[in-house]
Every structure is written in C-alpha cells, then in structure tokens.
Amino acid sequence: MASIVLAGGGTAGHIEPALAVAREWAIASPGDRITFIGTAAGLENFLVPAAGFALSHIPKLSITRRPSLSWLKAIFQLINAVHSSRSIVKGADLLIGFGGYVSGPAYIAARISRVPMVIHEANAKPGWANRLGSILSPYLCVAQGVHSGAFQSALITGLPLRQDVALAFEDSQGDFSTARVEAKRRLGFNNSAPLIFIMGGSQGSTWINRAIGQALPDILALGVSILHSVGRSNSLPAATENYHPVAYLDQMADAYLASDLIITRSGAVTCSEFRALGRYALFIPLPVGNGEQFYNARTLADEGRAQIVDQIDFDATYLLEHIEALLKRSAGAPTNGSDIDLHAAEKIVSLGRFAMSKR
C-alpha cells in the first residue's frame, strides 16, 4: 500500500484539479492511502472531506507579492509550515503538488525527506510556489504549453476536470446540440432565447456585478435570458422572468452547456471547464497576481472561442456596445466541446507512478 500526499489548497483552482487526480488514483489503486495538505482557512476544509479524503493542516503562509517588512515574519511562517509539512510528507511514497501557498512548504519538506514529487501547473504563467518546486523536482507537467522557464519542457497533460464536467462531456459528445437544449431546459430557461451566464468566481466579482446591474434593463430588452451567479459574499438582486440571480450555482456543467455566451473571469479551472463544454466567452482577467489569467484565456481567444477585455475597460457601456456582436460570434462558434483535458488526471497519475519507480 502506497502513501500519496496531495498539496493544493486555498482556492478551488488548486483544489478541484487535485481532487480529480485523487479520485483517479483511488480508482486505479483503491488500497493506497491518500492525504491532502491544507490550512485551516481554505476551501479545502469543505471540498476535501466532502470528497471522502483525509486532510491534514499546516500553518498558513502569507507572502505579499511586493517586498515589505512582512517578509521577515513570513520567514518564520515558512519554517513552521515546512516543519508541519515534513511530519505529513515523511514516509510518503509520492507528493503531487498543484501550486499555491500550501504547496511551497510541502515541496521543501518533500525534498528534505527525499520523497519524489510531481508538480502540475494549471496556469499559462507559473506562480512562485511551482517555480520553486521546479527547482526541486524533474517531474513537471502543465495544463497548456509554457514558453519560458523550467516548465517549457514539462509534460503537457491538460487540466484535470471536475467530475460533473467530465461526465457532462462524456454524456454530450454524441450529440452536443441536443445536450445544450436539454441543459437549458433543466435550468428553467426557454430554448428560444439566447442564454447569457455571468459569474465572477465562488465569491463573486463586485466589478462585474456592478456593470451587469447598470446594463441589465437594456440587455434584457434584446430578448435574452440571463443566469447570474453573483457570489456568496454579495447581496442577491431581485429576479425577473428572464433574469435569474443566484448566490452560488451547483449545476455548473449545465450552465456551461446551456449558455450561448459566458461572461466570467479567466482562472485556469474556469477556462478548462469552458473549453470542455462552452461555446463562446467574454473573459475579464482578474488584474492581480502575475497576469496569469490573461494568458489562460489567450489560447481560447486565438481559437476564436472567446474575447478578452481588460477589467478597466469593462463596464455597462462596453457591454451595451458589444453584447450583440458577442452573441453573433457565439451563434457561429462550434457546437461541440473539447476533450483536450478529459484524460489529464490519468496522465498525472501515470507520471506519479513513473516518479515513484525512479525513487
């Protein structure tokens, strides 16, 4: 029986791909022990136990992107996090990391403990934790091609899909046109009207919500329907016959399938799920971090399946000037989704087994 540790906490963008790999590993080797590393504050505390996997905590590591005196405090946080990670990783047969603040200490702990590790980078522009990991392990894989640094020669696996999205693709690939009609019906919308799905992540986006709220009457006047995931942290607007606001949407696979146009951020997981099931998107990259959200969306834009707009340029006026052209492009977009990420979890598991065999 092998012991596998997965590091990827904090946000759904790190946790969901890790869960997909954990499920794939458990199917292939049901006797192996699988443990997640996380902190007491991340979404992993809800998602990992709900999926049936064990979760161990390490102290949270907070590092500002710009140099400051807080970096002195972060040094001690890092030491504590590495120490806690080592107690979890020591004796394991493999660590699989997906980036984020949880992964950095885990990578150092695995190297000290001589535990082989596989590192998966979801974004087109790697973050600091995975750049650190790429120095410590030769077993690297990426969701899409990276054009500089150690990850440019990494194995391209795609991004592991969430279970409901993968199942929806498999169920739809025989007849995507019918699947889209049925998904719209399940969500309670009339198939005769174009459906626009708007979301800003699990917590929502104040910027996107404000623009939608200001433009809403004029957009609805075009005869469209709108499904709006405003985020759990935002107040819920009043619903109308063709405008359905929700705090959080559980039927994400149906939303991707049913929507003629999706207006959203361009996190790696969102882009991957859209690629599998969606038709056309307007991406508004979050203007923080190292610019990875722009690069995540660029491939889809190059393929003619999306348009990118900077947040500073996205407002009610932009929407009203472009919405009809966006819907027209959507009508000409491919009906079928893409299977490019369908087997990503299997590929990462295979790389993990190879790393274990070279120990």
mmCIF file of C-alpha atoms in Angstrom:
data_model
loop_
_atom_site.group_PDB
_atom_site.id
_atom_site.type_symbol
_atom_site.label_atom_id
_atom_site.label_comp_id
_atom_site.label_asym_id
_atom_site.label_seq_id
_atom_site.Cartn_x
_atom_site.Cartn_y
_atom_site.Cartn_z
ATOM 1 C CA MET A 1 0.000 0.000 0.000
ATOM 2 C CA ALA A 2 1.454 3.342 -1.075
ATOM 3 C CA SER A 3 1.018 6.680 0.674
ATOM 4 C CA ILE A 4 0.195 9.590 -1.624
ATOM 5 C CA VAL A 5 0.113 13.215 -0.431
ATOM 6 C CA LEU A 6 -1.521 15.987 -2.477
ATOM 7 C CA ALA A 7 -0.816 19.676 -1.914
ATOM 8 C CA GLY A 8 -3.159 22.223 -3.435
ATOM 9 C CA GLY A 9 -5.274 24.194 -1.006
ATOM 10 C CA GLY A 10 -6.684 27.682 -0.682
ATOM 11 C CA THR A 11 -8.750 28.171 -3.818
ATOM 12 C CA ALA A 12 -10.922 25.939 -5.971
ATOM 13 C CA GLY A 13 -8.411 26.451 -8.782
ATOM 14 C CA HIS A 14 -5.884 24.412 -6.822
ATOM 15 C CA ILE A 15 -8.244 22.032 -5.038
ATOM 16 C CA GLU A 16 -10.502 20.805 -7.855
ATOM 17 C CA PRO A 17 -7.663 19.501 -10.088
ATOM 18 C CA ALA A 18 -6.096 17.840 -7.040
ATOM 19 C CA LEU A 19 -9.397 16.145 -6.201
ATOM 20 C CA ALA A 20 -9.724 14.884 -9.779
ATOM 21 C CA VAL A 21 -6.265 13.304 -9.545
ATOM 22 C CA ALA A 22 -7.026 11.850 -6.111
ATOM 23 C CA ARG A 23 -10.181 10.206 -7.453
ATOM 24 C CA GLU A 24 -8.299 8.789 -10.426
ATOM 25 C CA TRP A 25 -5.556 7.418 -8.145
ATOM 26 C CA ALA A 26 -8.127 5.869 -5.797
ATOM 27 C CA ILE A 27 -9.853 4.131 -8.710
ATOM 28 C CA ALA A 28 -6.566 2.721 -10.027
ATOM 29 C CA SER A 29 -5.177 1.785 -6.585
ATOM 30 C CA PRO A 30 -8.026 1.540 -4.063
ATOM 31 C CA GLY A 31 -5.736 0.282 -1.314
ATOM 32 C CA ASP A 32 -3.422 3.315 -1.312
ATOM 33 C CA ARG A 33 -3.648 5.962 1.395
ATOM 34 C CA ILE A 34 -4.368 9.467 0.065
ATOM 35 C CA THR A 35 -3.889 12.580 2.206
ATOM 36 C CA PHE A 36 -4.324 16.257 1.375
ATOM 37 C CA ILE A 37 -2.282 19.089 2.874
ATOM 38 C CA GLY A 38 -4.150 22.327 3.550
ATOM 39 C CA THR A 39 -4.650 25.116 6.051
ATOM 40 C CA ALA A 40 -7.494 25.717 8.470
ATOM 41 C CA ALA A 41 -8.718 28.683 6.414
ATOM 42 C CA GLY A 42 -9.002 27.340 2.855
ATOM 43 C CA LEU A 43 -11.855 25.896 0.811
ATOM 44 C CA GLU A 44 -10.188 22.503 1.151
ATOM 45 C CA ASN A 45 -11.852 22.191 4.572
ATOM 46 C CA PHE A 46 -15.194 21.829 2.787
ATOM 47 C CA LEU A 47 -14.262 20.235 -0.530
ATOM 48 C CA VAL A 48 -11.751 17.585 0.548
ATOM 49 C CA PRO A 49 -13.756 15.898 3.354
ATOM 50 C CA ALA A 50 -16.895 16.063 1.186
ATOM 51 C CA ALA A 51 -15.000 14.066 -1.449
ATOM 52 C CA GLY A 52 -14.059 11.431 1.155
ATOM 53 C CA PHE A 53 -10.340 12.173 1.526
ATOM 54 C CA ALA A 54 -8.242 12.866 4.622
ATOM 55 C CA LEU A 55 -6.983 16.410 5.225
ATOM 56 C CA SER A 56 -4.023 17.463 7.381
ATOM 57 C CA HIS A 57 -3.357 21.081 8.294
ATOM 58 C CA ILE A 58 -0.196 23.151 8.213
ATOM 59 C CA PRO A 59 0.156 26.800 9.354
ATOM 60 C CA LYS A 60 -0.939 29.344 6.781
ATOM 61 C CA LEU A 61 1.864 31.065 4.899
ATOM 62 C CA SER A 62 1.177 34.654 3.843
ATOM 63 C CA ILE A 63 3.612 36.371 1.485
ATOM 64 C CA THR A 64 2.926 39.745 -0.122
ATOM 65 C CA ARG A 65 3.778 39.984 -3.808
ATOM 66 C CA ARG A 66 5.802 43.127 -3.246
ATOM 67 C CA PRO A 67 8.779 43.262 -0.858
ATOM 68 C CA SER A 68 7.871 44.555 2.600
ATOM 69 C CA LEU A 69 8.761 44.132 6.265
ATOM 70 C CA SER A 70 6.120 41.396 6.422
ATOM 71 C CA TRP A 71 8.608 39.162 4.601
ATOM 72 C CA LEU A 72 10.565 38.887 7.863
ATOM 73 C CA LYS A 73 7.502 37.415 9.535
ATOM 74 C CA ALA A 74 6.937 35.178 6.521
ATOM 75 C CA ILE A 75 10.351 33.549 7.046
ATOM 76 C CA PHE A 76 9.235 32.219 10.422
ATOM 77 C CA GLN A 77 5.868 31.200 8.980
ATOM 78 C CA LEU A 78 7.674 29.280 6.246
ATOM 79 C CA ILE A 79 9.868 27.447 8.757
ATOM 80 C CA ASN A 80 6.814 26.423 10.782
ATOM 81 C CA ALA A 81 4.914 25.380 7.637
ATOM 82 C CA VAL A 82 7.844 23.291 6.369
ATOM 83 C CA HIS A 83 8.168 21.609 9.782
ATOM 84 C CA SER A 84 4.458 20.725 9.813
ATOM 85 C CA SER A 85 4.576 19.581 6.190
ATOM 86 C CA ARG A 86 7.511 17.305 6.918
ATOM 87 C CA SER A 87 5.547 15.462 9.599
ATOM 88 C CA ILE A 88 2.886 14.737 6.947
ATOM 89 C CA VAL A 89 5.166 14.008 3.995
ATOM 90 C CA LYS A 90 7.818 11.973 5.801
ATOM 91 C CA GLY A 91 7.404 8.317 4.925
ATOM 92 C CA ALA A 92 5.110 9.040 1.958
ATOM 93 C CA ASP A 93 5.812 7.472 -1.408
ATOM 94 C CA LEU A 94 4.851 10.496 -3.515
ATOM 95 C CA LEU A 95 3.839 14.138 -3.261
ATOM 96 C CA ILE A 96 1.733 15.685 -6.021
ATOM 97 C CA GLY A 97 1.548 19.489 -5.860
ATOM 98 C CA PHE A 98 -0.710 21.931 -7.671
ATOM 99 C CA GLY A 99 0.699 25.286 -6.594
ATOM 100 C CA GLY A 100 -0.495 27.902 -4.147
ATOM 101 C CA TYR A 101 0.779 28.844 -0.714
ATOM 102 C CA VAL A 102 0.222 25.332 0.679
ATOM 103 C CA SER A 103 2.467 23.742 -1.925
ATOM 104 C CA GLY A 104 5.658 25.750 -1.336
ATOM 105 C CA PRO A 105 6.379 24.380 2.166
ATOM 106 C CA ALA A 106 5.283 20.903 1.042
ATOM 107 C CA TYR A 107 7.816 20.914 -1.802
ATOM 108 C CA ILE A 108 10.652 21.847 0.556
ATOM 109 C CA ALA A 109 9.547 19.210 3.071
ATOM 110 C CA ALA A 110 9.402 16.527 0.362
ATOM 111 C CA ARG A 111 12.875 17.391 -0.871
ATOM 112 C CA ILE A 112 14.293 17.243 2.659
ATOM 113 C CA SER A 113 12.532 13.914 3.235
ATOM 114 C CA ARG A 114 13.629 12.554 -0.152
ATOM 115 C CA VAL A 115 10.060 11.971 -1.269
ATOM 116 C CA PRO A 116 9.600 12.138 -5.054
ATOM 117 C CA MET A 117 7.199 14.811 -6.240
ATOM 118 C CA VAL A 118 5.174 15.624 -9.312
ATOM 119 C CA ILE A 119 4.251 19.263 -9.878
ATOM 120 C CA HIS A 120 1.319 20.317 -12.008
ATOM 121 C CA GLU A 121 0.965 23.915 -13.217
ATOM 122 C CA ALA A 122 -2.555 24.896 -14.242
ATOM 123 C CA ASN A 123 -1.833 28.440 -15.387
ATOM 124 C CA ALA A 124 -0.105 29.506 -18.571
ATOM 125 C CA LYS A 125 2.199 31.612 -16.377
ATOM 126 C CA PRO A 126 3.505 29.629 -13.362
ATOM 127 C CA GLY A 127 3.228 31.026 -9.839
ATOM 128 C CA TRP A 128 6.031 31.335 -7.298
ATOM 129 C CA ALA A 129 5.342 28.055 -5.460
ATOM 130 C CA ASN A 130 5.560 25.930 -8.578
ATOM 131 C CA ARG A 131 8.593 27.852 -9.818
ATOM 132 C CA LEU A 132 10.222 26.865 -6.522
ATOM 133 C CA GLY A 133 9.059 23.289 -6.968
ATOM 134 C CA SER A 134 10.517 23.129 -10.470
ATOM 135 C CA ILE A 135 13.961 23.602 -8.929
ATOM 136 C CA LEU A 136 13.385 20.697 -6.544
ATOM 137 C CA SER A 137 11.855 18.089 -8.879
ATOM 138 C CA PRO A 138 12.327 16.995 -12.503
ATOM 139 C CA TYR A 139 8.766 15.652 -12.761
ATOM 140 C CA LEU A 140 6.802 18.595 -14.101
ATOM 141 C CA CYS A 141 3.533 18.772 -16.006
ATOM 142 C CA VAL A 142 1.372 21.602 -17.291
ATOM 143 C CA ALA A 143 -2.193 22.187 -18.418
ATOM 144 C CA GLN A 144 -1.005 24.006 -21.537
ATOM 145 C CA GLY A 145 2.311 24.929 -23.108
ATOM 146 C CA VAL A 146 4.536 27.292 -21.113
ATOM 147 C CA HIS A 147 7.034 29.266 -23.165
ATOM 148 C CA SER A 148 9.787 30.039 -20.654
ATOM 149 C CA GLY A 149 11.470 28.623 -17.584
ATOM 150 C CA ALA A 150 11.639 25.015 -16.410
ATOM 151 C CA PHE A 151 8.011 24.312 -17.331
ATOM 152 C CA GLN A 152 8.567 24.879 -21.052
ATOM 153 C CA SER A 153 9.834 21.287 -21.307
ATOM 154 C CA ALA A 154 7.177 19.839 -18.969
ATOM 155 C CA LEU A 155 4.729 17.107 -19.940
ATOM 156 C CA ILE A 156 1.506 18.659 -21.296
ATOM 157 C CA THR A 157 -1.317 16.799 -19.577
ATOM 158 C CA GLY A 158 -4.198 19.256 -19.707
ATOM 159 C CA LEU A 159 -6.070 20.300 -16.567
ATOM 160 C CA PRO A 160 -7.930 17.617 -14.598
ATOM 161 C CA LEU A 161 -11.653 18.231 -14.926
ATOM 162 C CA ARG A 162 -14.136 18.289 -12.085
ATOM 163 C CA GLN A 163 -16.203 15.109 -12.011
ATOM 164 C CA ASP A 164 -19.510 16.659 -13.095
ATOM 165 C CA VAL A 165 -17.875 18.472 -16.018
ATOM 166 C CA ALA A 166 -16.091 15.336 -17.232
ATOM 167 C CA LEU A 167 -19.306 13.299 -17.010
ATOM 168 C CA ALA A 168 -21.250 16.022 -18.818
ATOM 169 C CA PHE A 169 -18.755 15.960 -21.684
ATOM 170 C CA GLU A 170 -18.945 12.187 -21.979
ATOM 171 C CA ASP A 171 -22.748 12.275 -21.954
ATOM 172 C CA SER A 172 -22.873 15.100 -24.511
ATOM 173 C CA GLN A 173 -20.244 14.146 -27.056
ATOM 174 C CA GLY A 174 -22.640 12.030 -29.110
ATOM 175 C CA ASP A 175 -24.968 14.977 -29.700
ATOM 176 C CA PHE A 176 -23.878 18.309 -28.246
ATOM 177 C CA SER A 177 -26.742 20.224 -29.855
ATOM 178 C CA THR A 178 -29.376 18.174 -28.039
ATOM 179 C CA ALA A 179 -27.359 18.240 -24.815
ATOM 180 C CA ARG A 180 -27.322 22.049 -24.875
ATOM 181 C CA VAL A 181 -31.082 22.245 -25.355
ATOM 182 C CA GLU A 182 -31.698 19.793 -22.506
ATOM 183 C CA ALA A 183 -29.321 21.634 -20.164
ATOM 184 C CA LYS A 184 -31.160 24.905 -20.821
ATOM 185 C CA ARG A 185 -34.439 23.184 -20.016
ATOM 186 C CA ARG A 186 -33.068 21.737 -16.757
ATOM 187 C CA LEU A 187 -32.017 25.227 -15.691
ATOM 188 C CA GLY A 188 -35.541 26.523 -16.343
ATOM 189 C CA PHE A 189 -34.874 28.650 -19.426
ATOM 190 C CA ASN A 190 -36.689 28.841 -22.755
ATOM 191 C CA ASN A 191 -34.597 27.461 -25.593
ATOM 192 C CA SER A 192 -35.899 30.121 -27.997
ATOM 193 C CA ALA A 193 -33.941 32.908 -26.238
ATOM 194 C CA PRO A 194 -30.126 33.165 -26.072
ATOM 195 C CA LEU A 195 -28.831 32.497 -22.556
ATOM 196 C CA ILE A 196 -26.023 34.565 -21.030
ATOM 197 C CA PHE A 197 -24.279 33.083 -17.984
ATOM 198 C CA ILE A 198 -22.387 35.553 -15.791
ATOM 199 C CA MET A 199 -20.100 34.643 -12.909
ATOM 200 C CA GLY A 200 -17.161 36.141 -11.090
ATOM 201 C CA GLY A 201 -15.955 33.122 -9.114
ATOM 202 C CA SER A 202 -17.305 31.492 -5.947
ATOM 203 C CA GLN A 203 -17.128 34.789 -4.053
ATOM 204 C CA GLY A 204 -18.375 36.823 -6.998
ATOM 205 C CA SER A 205 -16.947 39.959 -8.571
ATOM 206 C CA THR A 206 -18.142 43.385 -7.454
ATOM 207 C CA TRP A 207 -16.764 44.900 -10.670
ATOM 208 C CA ILE A 208 -18.637 42.511 -12.960
ATOM 209 C CA ASN A 209 -21.819 42.642 -10.870
ATOM 210 C CA ARG A 210 -21.895 46.440 -10.964
ATOM 211 C CA ALA A 211 -21.568 46.560 -14.759
ATOM 212 C CA ILE A 212 -24.276 43.925 -15.205
ATOM 213 C CA GLY A 213 -26.630 45.727 -12.821
ATOM 214 C CA GLN A 214 -26.276 49.008 -14.709
ATOM 215 C CA ALA A 215 -26.751 47.429 -18.135
ATOM 216 C CA LEU A 216 -29.376 44.845 -17.160
ATOM 217 C CA PRO A 217 -32.603 46.536 -18.405
ATOM 218 C CA ASP A 218 -31.119 47.277 -21.826
ATOM 219 C CA ILE A 219 -29.640 43.783 -22.208
ATOM 220 C CA LEU A 220 -32.913 42.093 -21.285
ATOM 221 C CA ALA A 221 -34.675 44.309 -23.828
ATOM 222 C CA LEU A 222 -32.745 42.409 -26.515
ATOM 223 C CA GLY A 223 -34.828 39.310 -25.744
ATOM 224 C CA VAL A 224 -32.116 37.320 -23.963
ATOM 225 C CA SER A 225 -32.178 35.341 -20.715
ATOM 226 C CA ILE A 226 -29.540 35.794 -18.008
ATOM 227 C CA LEU A 227 -28.264 33.414 -15.329
ATOM 228 C CA HIS A 228 -26.152 35.442 -12.901
ATOM 229 C CA SER A 229 -24.008 33.874 -10.169
ATOM 230 C CA VAL A 230 -23.348 36.936 -8.015
ATOM 231 C CA GLY A 231 -21.188 35.189 -5.404
ATOM 232 C CA ARG A 232 -21.865 34.181 -1.817
ATOM 233 C CA SER A 233 -20.440 37.405 -0.415
ATOM 234 C CA ASN A 234 -22.764 39.694 -2.418
ATOM 235 C CA SER A 235 -26.415 40.589 -1.920
ATOM 236 C CA LEU A 236 -28.885 38.878 -4.240
ATOM 237 C CA PRO A 237 -30.665 41.168 -6.770
ATOM 238 C CA ALA A 238 -34.358 40.803 -7.499
ATOM 239 C CA ALA A 239 -35.224 38.113 -10.025
ATOM 240 C CA THR A 240 -37.436 38.629 -13.066
ATOM 241 C CA GLU A 241 -38.886 36.281 -15.656
ATOM 242 C CA ASN A 242 -35.703 36.288 -17.764
ATOM 243 C CA TYR A 243 -33.133 37.227 -15.102
ATOM 244 C CA HIS A 244 -32.201 34.534 -12.581
ATOM 245 C CA PRO A 245 -29.641 35.669 -9.965
ATOM 246 C CA VAL A 246 -28.165 33.061 -7.600
ATOM 247 C CA ALA A 247 -25.619 33.321 -4.803
ATOM 248 C CA TYR A 248 -23.828 30.183 -5.976
ATOM 249 C CA LEU A 249 -24.588 27.683 -8.716
ATOM 250 C CA ASP A 250 -24.247 23.949 -8.126
ATOM 251 C CA GLN A 251 -25.245 22.985 -11.690
ATOM 252 C CA MET A 252 -22.076 24.328 -13.290
ATOM 253 C CA ALA A 253 -21.883 21.696 -16.021
ATOM 254 C CA ASP A 254 -25.429 22.531 -17.112
ATOM 255 C CA ALA A 255 -24.606 26.254 -17.074
ATOM 256 C CA TYR A 256 -21.605 25.772 -19.365
ATOM 257 C CA LEU A 257 -23.638 23.594 -21.725
ATOM 258 C CA ALA A 258 -26.771 25.734 -21.788
ATOM 259 C CA SER A 259 -25.158 29.147 -22.210
ATOM 260 C CA ASP A 260 -24.788 30.821 -25.570
ATOM 261 C CA LEU A 261 -22.406 33.358 -24.010
ATOM 262 C CA ILE A 262 -20.442 33.233 -20.761
ATOM 263 C CA ILE A 263 -19.082 36.394 -19.114
ATOM 264 C CA THR A 264 -16.514 35.500 -16.484
ATOM 265 C CA ARG A 265 -13.011 35.692 -15.034
ATOM 266 C CA SER A 266 -10.344 33.514 -16.653
ATOM 267 C CA GLY A 267 -8.910 31.366 -13.908
ATOM 268 C CA ALA A 268 -7.303 28.166 -15.138
ATOM 269 C CA VAL A 269 -10.139 25.913 -13.975
ATOM 270 C CA THR A 270 -12.810 28.166 -15.489
ATOM 271 C CA CYS A 271 -11.001 28.197 -18.832
ATOM 272 C CA SER A 272 -10.616 24.425 -18.777
ATOM 273 C CA GLU A 273 -14.261 23.771 -17.913
ATOM 274 C CA PHE A 274 -15.394 26.255 -20.532
ATOM 275 C CA ARG A 275 -13.136 24.605 -23.123
ATOM 276 C CA ALA A 276 -14.778 21.237 -22.398
ATOM 277 C CA LEU A 277 -18.414 22.356 -22.516
ATOM 278 C CA GLY A 278 -18.845 26.005 -23.521
ATOM 279 C CA ARG A 279 -19.424 27.804 -26.821
ATOM 280 C CA TYR A 280 -18.251 31.424 -26.560
ATOM 281 C CA ALA A 281 -16.913 33.532 -23.691
ATOM 282 C CA LEU A 282 -16.060 37.083 -22.777
ATOM 283 C CA PHE A 283 -13.158 36.809 -20.343
ATOM 284 C CA ILE A 284 -12.302 39.616 -17.921
ATOM 285 C CA PRO A 285 -8.936 38.624 -16.387
ATOM 286 C CA LEU A 286 -8.516 39.466 -12.718
ATOM 287 C CA PRO A 287 -5.835 42.211 -12.695
ATOM 288 C CA VAL A 288 -3.778 40.757 -9.829
ATOM 289 C CA GLY A 289 -1.050 38.192 -9.437
ATOM 290 C CA ASN A 290 1.446 37.736 -12.253
ATOM 291 C CA GLY A 291 -1.034 38.218 -15.085
ATOM 292 C CA GLU A 292 -1.784 34.522 -15.427
ATOM 293 C CA GLN A 293 -5.498 34.985 -16.101
ATOM 294 C CA PHE A 294 -4.814 36.870 -19.327
ATOM 295 C CA TYR A 295 -2.505 34.107 -20.550
ATOM 296 C CA ASN A 296 -5.029 31.419 -19.540
ATOM 297 C CA ALA A 297 -7.648 32.971 -21.823
ATOM 298 C CA ARG A 298 -5.364 33.824 -24.732
ATOM 299 C CA THR A 299 -5.385 30.346 -26.280
ATOM 300 C CA LEU A 300 -9.184 30.266 -26.332
ATOM 301 C CA ALA A 301 -9.247 33.735 -27.880
ATOM 302 C CA ASP A 302 -6.747 32.623 -30.528
ATOM 303 C CA GLU A 303 -9.039 29.673 -31.314
ATOM 304 C CA GLY A 304 -11.951 32.054 -31.938
ATOM 305 C CA ARG A 305 -13.913 30.791 -28.927
ATOM 306 C CA ALA A 306 -13.501 33.842 -26.721
ATOM 307 C CA GLN A 307 -12.822 37.533 -26.473
ATOM 308 C CA ILE A 308 -10.706 39.184 -23.756
ATOM 309 C CA VAL A 309 -11.311 42.607 -22.248
ATOM 310 C CA ASP A 310 -9.295 44.318 -19.516
ATOM 311 C CA GLN A 311 -11.231 44.967 -16.334
ATOM 312 C CA ILE A 312 -10.619 48.720 -16.599
ATOM 313 C CA ASP A 313 -12.437 48.717 -19.952
ATOM 314 C CA PHE A 314 -15.340 46.524 -18.849
ATOM 315 C CA ASP A 315 -18.396 48.499 -17.781
ATOM 316 C CA ALA A 316 -22.060 48.908 -18.693
ATOM 317 C CA THR A 317 -21.187 50.992 -21.746
ATOM 318 C CA TYR A 318 -18.799 48.318 -23.054
ATOM 319 C CA LEU A 319 -21.448 45.645 -22.563
ATOM 320 C CA LEU A 320 -24.148 47.530 -24.404
ATOM 321 C CA GLU A 321 -21.808 48.349 -27.280
ATOM 322 C CA HIS A 322 -20.584 44.772 -27.711
ATOM 323 C CA ILE A 323 -23.284 42.387 -26.484
ATOM 324 C CA GLU A 324 -24.990 41.868 -29.850
ATOM 325 C CA ALA A 325 -21.656 41.217 -31.602
ATOM 326 C CA LEU A 326 -20.699 38.740 -28.858
ATOM 327 C CA LEU A 327 -23.990 36.862 -29.278
ATOM 328 C CA LYS A 328 -23.473 36.793 -33.044
ATOM 329 C CA ARG A 329 -19.992 35.301 -32.605
ATOM 330 C CA SER A 330 -21.439 32.759 -30.207
ATOM 331 C CA ALA A 331 -24.016 31.680 -32.794
ATOM 332 C CA GLY A 332 -21.143 30.914 -35.168
ATOM 333 C CA ALA A 333 -18.988 29.132 -32.586
ATOM 334 C CA PRO A 334 -18.575 25.338 -32.643
ATOM 335 C CA THR A 335 -21.423 23.377 -31.069
ATOM 336 C CA ASN A 336 -19.166 20.626 -29.744
ATOM 337 C CA GLY A 337 -16.953 20.920 -26.692
ATOM 338 C CA SER A 338 -13.358 19.735 -26.407
ATOM 339 C CA ASP A 339 -11.864 16.571 -24.915
ATOM 340 C CA ILE A 340 -8.374 18.060 -24.572
ATOM 341 C CA ASP A 341 -8.493 17.904 -20.747
ATOM 342 C CA LEU A 342 -10.567 14.748 -20.410
ATOM 343 C CA HIS A 343 -7.667 12.419 -19.573
ATOM 344 C CA ALA A 344 -5.456 14.876 -17.677
ATOM 345 C CA ALA A 345 -5.862 13.148 -14.310
ATOM 346 C CA GLU A 346 -4.833 9.790 -15.800
ATOM 347 C CA LYS A 347 -1.691 11.345 -17.285
ATOM 348 C CA ILE A 348 -0.706 12.940 -13.968
ATOM 349 C CA VAL A 349 -1.235 9.633 -12.163
ATOM 350 C CA SER A 350 0.971 7.886 -14.731
ATOM 351 C CA LEU A 351 3.720 10.474 -14.238
ATOM 352 C CA GLY A 352 3.403 9.980 -10.488
ATOM 353 C CA ARG A 353 3.874 6.223 -10.831
ATOM 354 C CA PHE A 354 6.910 6.802 -13.014
ATOM 355 C CA ALA A 355 8.408 9.149 -10.387
ATOM 356 C CA MET A 356 7.822 6.526 -7.697
ATOM 357 C CA SER A 357 9.517 3.867 -9.795
ATOM 358 C CA LYS A 358 12.665 6.016 -10.059
ATOM 359 C CA ARG A 359 12.949 6.535 -6.318
#
